mmCIF file with all atom_site columns, C-alpha atoms in Angstrom:
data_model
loop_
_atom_site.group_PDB
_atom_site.id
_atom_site.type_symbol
_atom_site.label_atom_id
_atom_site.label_alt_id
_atom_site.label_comp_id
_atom_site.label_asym_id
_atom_site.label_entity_id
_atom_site.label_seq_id
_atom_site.pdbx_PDB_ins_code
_atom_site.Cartn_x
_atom_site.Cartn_y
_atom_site.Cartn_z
_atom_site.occupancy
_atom_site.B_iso_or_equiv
_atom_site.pdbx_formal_charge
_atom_site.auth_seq_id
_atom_site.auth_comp_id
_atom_site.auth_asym_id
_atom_site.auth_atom_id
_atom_site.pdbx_PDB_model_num
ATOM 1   C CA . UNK A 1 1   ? -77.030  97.363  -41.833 1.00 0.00 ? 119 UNK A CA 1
ATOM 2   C CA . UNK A 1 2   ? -76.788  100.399 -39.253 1.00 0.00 ? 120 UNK A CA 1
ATOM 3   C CA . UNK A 1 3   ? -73.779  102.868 -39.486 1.00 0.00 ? 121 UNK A CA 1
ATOM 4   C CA . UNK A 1 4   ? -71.144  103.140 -36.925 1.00 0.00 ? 122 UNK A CA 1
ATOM 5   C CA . UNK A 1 5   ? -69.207  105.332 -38.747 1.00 0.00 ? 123 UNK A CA 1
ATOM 6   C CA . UNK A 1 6   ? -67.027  107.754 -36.232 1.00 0.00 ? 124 UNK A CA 1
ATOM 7   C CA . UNK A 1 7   ? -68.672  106.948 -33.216 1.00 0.00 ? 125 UNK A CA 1
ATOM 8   C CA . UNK A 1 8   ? -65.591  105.767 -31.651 1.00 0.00 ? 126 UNK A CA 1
ATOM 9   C CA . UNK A 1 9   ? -65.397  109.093 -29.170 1.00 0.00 ? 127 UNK A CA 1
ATOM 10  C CA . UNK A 1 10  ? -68.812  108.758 -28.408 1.00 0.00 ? 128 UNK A CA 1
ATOM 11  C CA . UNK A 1 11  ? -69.379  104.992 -27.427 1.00 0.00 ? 129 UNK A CA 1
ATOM 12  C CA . UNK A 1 12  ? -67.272  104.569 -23.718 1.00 0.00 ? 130 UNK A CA 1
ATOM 13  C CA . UNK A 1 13  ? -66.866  101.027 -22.887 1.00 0.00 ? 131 UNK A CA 1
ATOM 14  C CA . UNK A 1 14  ? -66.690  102.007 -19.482 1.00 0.00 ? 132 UNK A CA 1
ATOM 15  C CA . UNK A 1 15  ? -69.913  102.634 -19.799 1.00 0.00 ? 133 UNK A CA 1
ATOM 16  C CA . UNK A 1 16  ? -70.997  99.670  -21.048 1.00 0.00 ? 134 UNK A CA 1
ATOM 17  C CA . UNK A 1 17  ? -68.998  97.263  -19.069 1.00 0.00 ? 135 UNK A CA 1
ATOM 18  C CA . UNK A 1 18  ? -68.277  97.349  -15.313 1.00 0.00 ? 136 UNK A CA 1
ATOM 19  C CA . UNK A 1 19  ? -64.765  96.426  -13.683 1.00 0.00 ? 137 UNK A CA 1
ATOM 20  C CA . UNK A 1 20  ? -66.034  93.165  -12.961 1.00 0.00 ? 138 UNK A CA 1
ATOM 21  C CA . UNK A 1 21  ? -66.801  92.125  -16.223 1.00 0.00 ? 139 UNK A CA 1
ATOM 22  C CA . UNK A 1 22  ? -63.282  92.142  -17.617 1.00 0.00 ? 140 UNK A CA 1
ATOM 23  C CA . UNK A 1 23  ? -61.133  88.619  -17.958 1.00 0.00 ? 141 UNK A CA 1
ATOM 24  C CA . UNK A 1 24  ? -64.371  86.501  -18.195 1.00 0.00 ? 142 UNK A CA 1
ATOM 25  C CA . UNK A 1 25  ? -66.940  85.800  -21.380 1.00 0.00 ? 143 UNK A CA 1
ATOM 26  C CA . UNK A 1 26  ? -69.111  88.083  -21.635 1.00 0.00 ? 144 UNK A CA 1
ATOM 27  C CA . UNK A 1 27  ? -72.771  86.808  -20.543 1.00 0.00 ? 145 UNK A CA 1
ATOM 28  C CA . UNK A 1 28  ? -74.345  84.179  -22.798 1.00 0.00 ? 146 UNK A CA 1
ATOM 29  C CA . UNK A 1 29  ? -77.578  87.240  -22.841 1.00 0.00 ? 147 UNK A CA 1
ATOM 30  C CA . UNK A 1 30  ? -75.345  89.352  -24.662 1.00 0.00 ? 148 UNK A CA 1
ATOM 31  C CA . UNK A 1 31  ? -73.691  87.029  -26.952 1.00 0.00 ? 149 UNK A CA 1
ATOM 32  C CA . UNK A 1 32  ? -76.888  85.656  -28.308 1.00 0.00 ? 150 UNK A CA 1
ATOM 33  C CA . UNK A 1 33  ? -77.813  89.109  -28.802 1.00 0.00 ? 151 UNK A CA 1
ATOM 34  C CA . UNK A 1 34  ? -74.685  90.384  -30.621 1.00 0.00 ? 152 UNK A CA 1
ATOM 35  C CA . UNK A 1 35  ? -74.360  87.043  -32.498 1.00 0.00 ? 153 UNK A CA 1
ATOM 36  C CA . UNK A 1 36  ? -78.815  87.628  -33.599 1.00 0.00 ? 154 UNK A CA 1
ATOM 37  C CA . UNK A 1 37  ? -77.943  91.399  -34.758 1.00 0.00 ? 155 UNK A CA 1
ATOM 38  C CA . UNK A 1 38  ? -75.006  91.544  -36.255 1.00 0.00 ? 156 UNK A CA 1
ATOM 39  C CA . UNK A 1 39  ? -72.807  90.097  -39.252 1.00 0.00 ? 157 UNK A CA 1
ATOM 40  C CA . UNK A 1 40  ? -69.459  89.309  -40.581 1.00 0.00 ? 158 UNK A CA 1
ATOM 41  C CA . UNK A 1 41  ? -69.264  92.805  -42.319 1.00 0.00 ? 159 UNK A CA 1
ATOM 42  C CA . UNK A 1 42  ? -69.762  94.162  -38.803 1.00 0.00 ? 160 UNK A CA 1
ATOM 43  C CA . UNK A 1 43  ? -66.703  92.508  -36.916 1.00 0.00 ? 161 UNK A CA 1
ATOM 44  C CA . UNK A 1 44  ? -64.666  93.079  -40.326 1.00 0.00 ? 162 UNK A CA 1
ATOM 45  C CA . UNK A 1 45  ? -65.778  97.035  -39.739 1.00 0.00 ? 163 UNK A CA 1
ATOM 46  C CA . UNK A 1 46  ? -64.885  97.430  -36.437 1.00 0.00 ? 164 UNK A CA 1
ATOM 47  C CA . UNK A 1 47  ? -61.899  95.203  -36.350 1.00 0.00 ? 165 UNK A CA 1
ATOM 48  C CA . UNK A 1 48  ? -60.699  98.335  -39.020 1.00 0.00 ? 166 UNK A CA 1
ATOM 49  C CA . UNK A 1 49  ? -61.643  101.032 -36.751 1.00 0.00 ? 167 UNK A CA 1
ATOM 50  C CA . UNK A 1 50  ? -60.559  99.570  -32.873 1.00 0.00 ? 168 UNK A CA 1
ATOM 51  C CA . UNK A 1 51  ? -57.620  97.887  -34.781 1.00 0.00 ? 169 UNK A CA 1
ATOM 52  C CA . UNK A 1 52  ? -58.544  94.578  -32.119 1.00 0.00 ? 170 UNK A CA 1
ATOM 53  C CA . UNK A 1 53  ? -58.761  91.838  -35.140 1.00 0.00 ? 171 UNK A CA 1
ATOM 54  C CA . UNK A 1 54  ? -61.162  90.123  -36.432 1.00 0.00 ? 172 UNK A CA 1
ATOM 55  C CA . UNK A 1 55  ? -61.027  86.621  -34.368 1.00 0.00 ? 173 UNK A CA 1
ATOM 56  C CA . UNK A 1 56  ? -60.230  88.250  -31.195 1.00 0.00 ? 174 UNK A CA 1
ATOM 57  C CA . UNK A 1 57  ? -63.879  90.133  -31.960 1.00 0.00 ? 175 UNK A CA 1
ATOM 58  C CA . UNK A 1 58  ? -65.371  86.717  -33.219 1.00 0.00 ? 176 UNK A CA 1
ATOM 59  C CA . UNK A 1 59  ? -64.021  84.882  -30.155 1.00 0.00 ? 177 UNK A CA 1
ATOM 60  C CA . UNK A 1 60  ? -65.289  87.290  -27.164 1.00 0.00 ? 178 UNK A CA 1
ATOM 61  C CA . UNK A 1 61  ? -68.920  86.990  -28.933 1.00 0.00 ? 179 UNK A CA 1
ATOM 62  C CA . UNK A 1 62  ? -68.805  83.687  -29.147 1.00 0.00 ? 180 UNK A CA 1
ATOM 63  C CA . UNK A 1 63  ? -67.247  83.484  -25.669 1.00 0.00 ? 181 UNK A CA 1
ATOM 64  C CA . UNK A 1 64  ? -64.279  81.458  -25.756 1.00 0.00 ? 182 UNK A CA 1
ATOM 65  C CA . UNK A 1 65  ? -62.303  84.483  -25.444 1.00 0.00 ? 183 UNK A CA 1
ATOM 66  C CA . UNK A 1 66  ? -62.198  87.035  -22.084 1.00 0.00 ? 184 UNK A CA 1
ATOM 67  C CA . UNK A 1 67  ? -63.327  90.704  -22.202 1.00 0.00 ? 185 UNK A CA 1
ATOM 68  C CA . UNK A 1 68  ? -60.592  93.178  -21.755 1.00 0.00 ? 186 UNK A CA 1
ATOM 69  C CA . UNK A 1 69  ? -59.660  96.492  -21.428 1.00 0.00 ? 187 UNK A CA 1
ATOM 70  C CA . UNK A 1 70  ? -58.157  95.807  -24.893 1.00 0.00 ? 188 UNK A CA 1
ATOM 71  C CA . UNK A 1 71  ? -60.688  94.368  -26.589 1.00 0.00 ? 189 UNK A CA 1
ATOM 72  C CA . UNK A 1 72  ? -63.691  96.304  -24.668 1.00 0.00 ? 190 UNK A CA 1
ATOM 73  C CA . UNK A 1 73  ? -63.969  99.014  -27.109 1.00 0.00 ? 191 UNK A CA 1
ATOM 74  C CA . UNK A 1 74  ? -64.324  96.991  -30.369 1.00 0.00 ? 192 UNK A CA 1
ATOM 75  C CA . UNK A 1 75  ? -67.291  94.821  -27.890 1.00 0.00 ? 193 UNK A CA 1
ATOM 76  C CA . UNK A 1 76  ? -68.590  98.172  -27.533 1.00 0.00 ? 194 UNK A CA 1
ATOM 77  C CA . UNK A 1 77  ? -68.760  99.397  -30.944 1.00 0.00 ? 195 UNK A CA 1
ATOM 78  C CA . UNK A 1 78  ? -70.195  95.899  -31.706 1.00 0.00 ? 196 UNK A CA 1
ATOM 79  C CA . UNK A 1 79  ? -73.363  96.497  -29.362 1.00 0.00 ? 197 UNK A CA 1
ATOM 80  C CA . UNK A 1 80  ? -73.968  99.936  -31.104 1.00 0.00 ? 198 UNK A CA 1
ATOM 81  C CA . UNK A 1 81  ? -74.211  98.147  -34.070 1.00 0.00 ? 199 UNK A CA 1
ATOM 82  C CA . UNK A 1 82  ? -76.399  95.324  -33.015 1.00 0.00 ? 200 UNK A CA 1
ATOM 83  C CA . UNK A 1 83  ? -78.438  98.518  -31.539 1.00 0.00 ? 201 UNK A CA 1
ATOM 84  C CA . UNK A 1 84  ? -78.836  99.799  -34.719 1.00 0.00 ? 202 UNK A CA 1
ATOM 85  C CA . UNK A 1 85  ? -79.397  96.736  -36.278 1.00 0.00 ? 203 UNK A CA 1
ATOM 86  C CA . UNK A 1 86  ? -82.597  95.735  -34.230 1.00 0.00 ? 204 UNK A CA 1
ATOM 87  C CA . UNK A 1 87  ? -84.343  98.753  -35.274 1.00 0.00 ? 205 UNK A CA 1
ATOM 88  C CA . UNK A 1 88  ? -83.504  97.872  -38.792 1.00 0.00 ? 206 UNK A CA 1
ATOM 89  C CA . UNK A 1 89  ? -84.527  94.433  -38.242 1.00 0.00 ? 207 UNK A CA 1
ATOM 90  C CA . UNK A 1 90  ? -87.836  95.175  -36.724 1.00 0.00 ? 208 UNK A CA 1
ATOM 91  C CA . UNK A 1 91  ? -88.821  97.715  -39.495 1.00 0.00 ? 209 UNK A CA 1
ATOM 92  C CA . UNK A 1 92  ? -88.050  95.220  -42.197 1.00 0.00 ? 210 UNK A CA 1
ATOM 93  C CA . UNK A 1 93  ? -90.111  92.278  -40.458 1.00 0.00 ? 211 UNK A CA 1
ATOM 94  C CA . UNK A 1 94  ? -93.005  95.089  -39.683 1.00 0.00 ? 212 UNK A CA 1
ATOM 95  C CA . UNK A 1 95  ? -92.997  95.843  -43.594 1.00 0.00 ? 213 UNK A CA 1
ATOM 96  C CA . UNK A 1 96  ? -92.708  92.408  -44.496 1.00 0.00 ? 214 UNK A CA 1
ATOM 97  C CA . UNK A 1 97  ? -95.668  91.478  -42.354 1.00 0.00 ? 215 UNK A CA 1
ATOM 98  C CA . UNK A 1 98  ? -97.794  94.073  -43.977 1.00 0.00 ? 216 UNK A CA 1
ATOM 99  C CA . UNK A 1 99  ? -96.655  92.570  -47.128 1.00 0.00 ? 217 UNK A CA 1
ATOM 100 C CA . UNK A 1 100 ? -97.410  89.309  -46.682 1.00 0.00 ? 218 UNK A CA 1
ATOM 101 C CA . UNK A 1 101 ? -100.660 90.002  -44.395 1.00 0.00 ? 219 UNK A CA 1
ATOM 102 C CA . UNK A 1 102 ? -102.108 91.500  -47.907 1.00 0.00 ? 220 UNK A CA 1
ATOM 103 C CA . UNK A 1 103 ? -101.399 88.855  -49.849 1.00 0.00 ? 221 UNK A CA 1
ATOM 104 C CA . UNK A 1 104 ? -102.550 86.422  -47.767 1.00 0.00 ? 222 UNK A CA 1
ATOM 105 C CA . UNK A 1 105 ? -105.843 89.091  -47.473 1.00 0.00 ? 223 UNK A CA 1
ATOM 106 C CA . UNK A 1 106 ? -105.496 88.942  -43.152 1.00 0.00 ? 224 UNK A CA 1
#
């Protein structure tokens, strides 16, 4: 949904993720998150731009693969799209209540 488009500079994994958090899953909070908010266009996106592939992306969400230092930057760009997603998310379902609301003559 959301654009990510040349944010690379901008998002610092370091930021994001503390030294402790590298060469473990990331926590199960975040993975439901990133797995709720973002899609298979997304990983395909920013496996492109962080050049970390596709699986390795897939497999850190879905924890059976570590964080790293090498892989931290594409789990970055991932949370600024499930960021950016939400938003989009919760306007749609806001609409779409409205919508339905009036039909339904709440």
């Amino acid at each position: 949904m959301g654009s990510i488009k040349g944010l690379g500079p901008f998002l610092k994994s370091e930021l994001i993720f503390k030294e402790e958090d590298y060469g473990k899953p990331i926590n199960e909070r975040l993975s439901e998150v990133l797995r709720r908010n973002t899609s298979k266009n997304d990983f395909a996106n920013i496996a492109i731009q962080s050049n970390v592939s596709f699986s390795t992306i897939r497999d850190v969400v879905y924890r059976t693969n570590s964080l790293t230092k090498l892989n931290a930057n594409a789990i970055s760009l991932l949370v600024h799209a499930a960021f950016e997603n939400s938003f989009a998310y919760k306007l749609q379902a806001e609409g779409d209540i409205l919508y339905l609301g009036n039909l339904l003559k709440l």
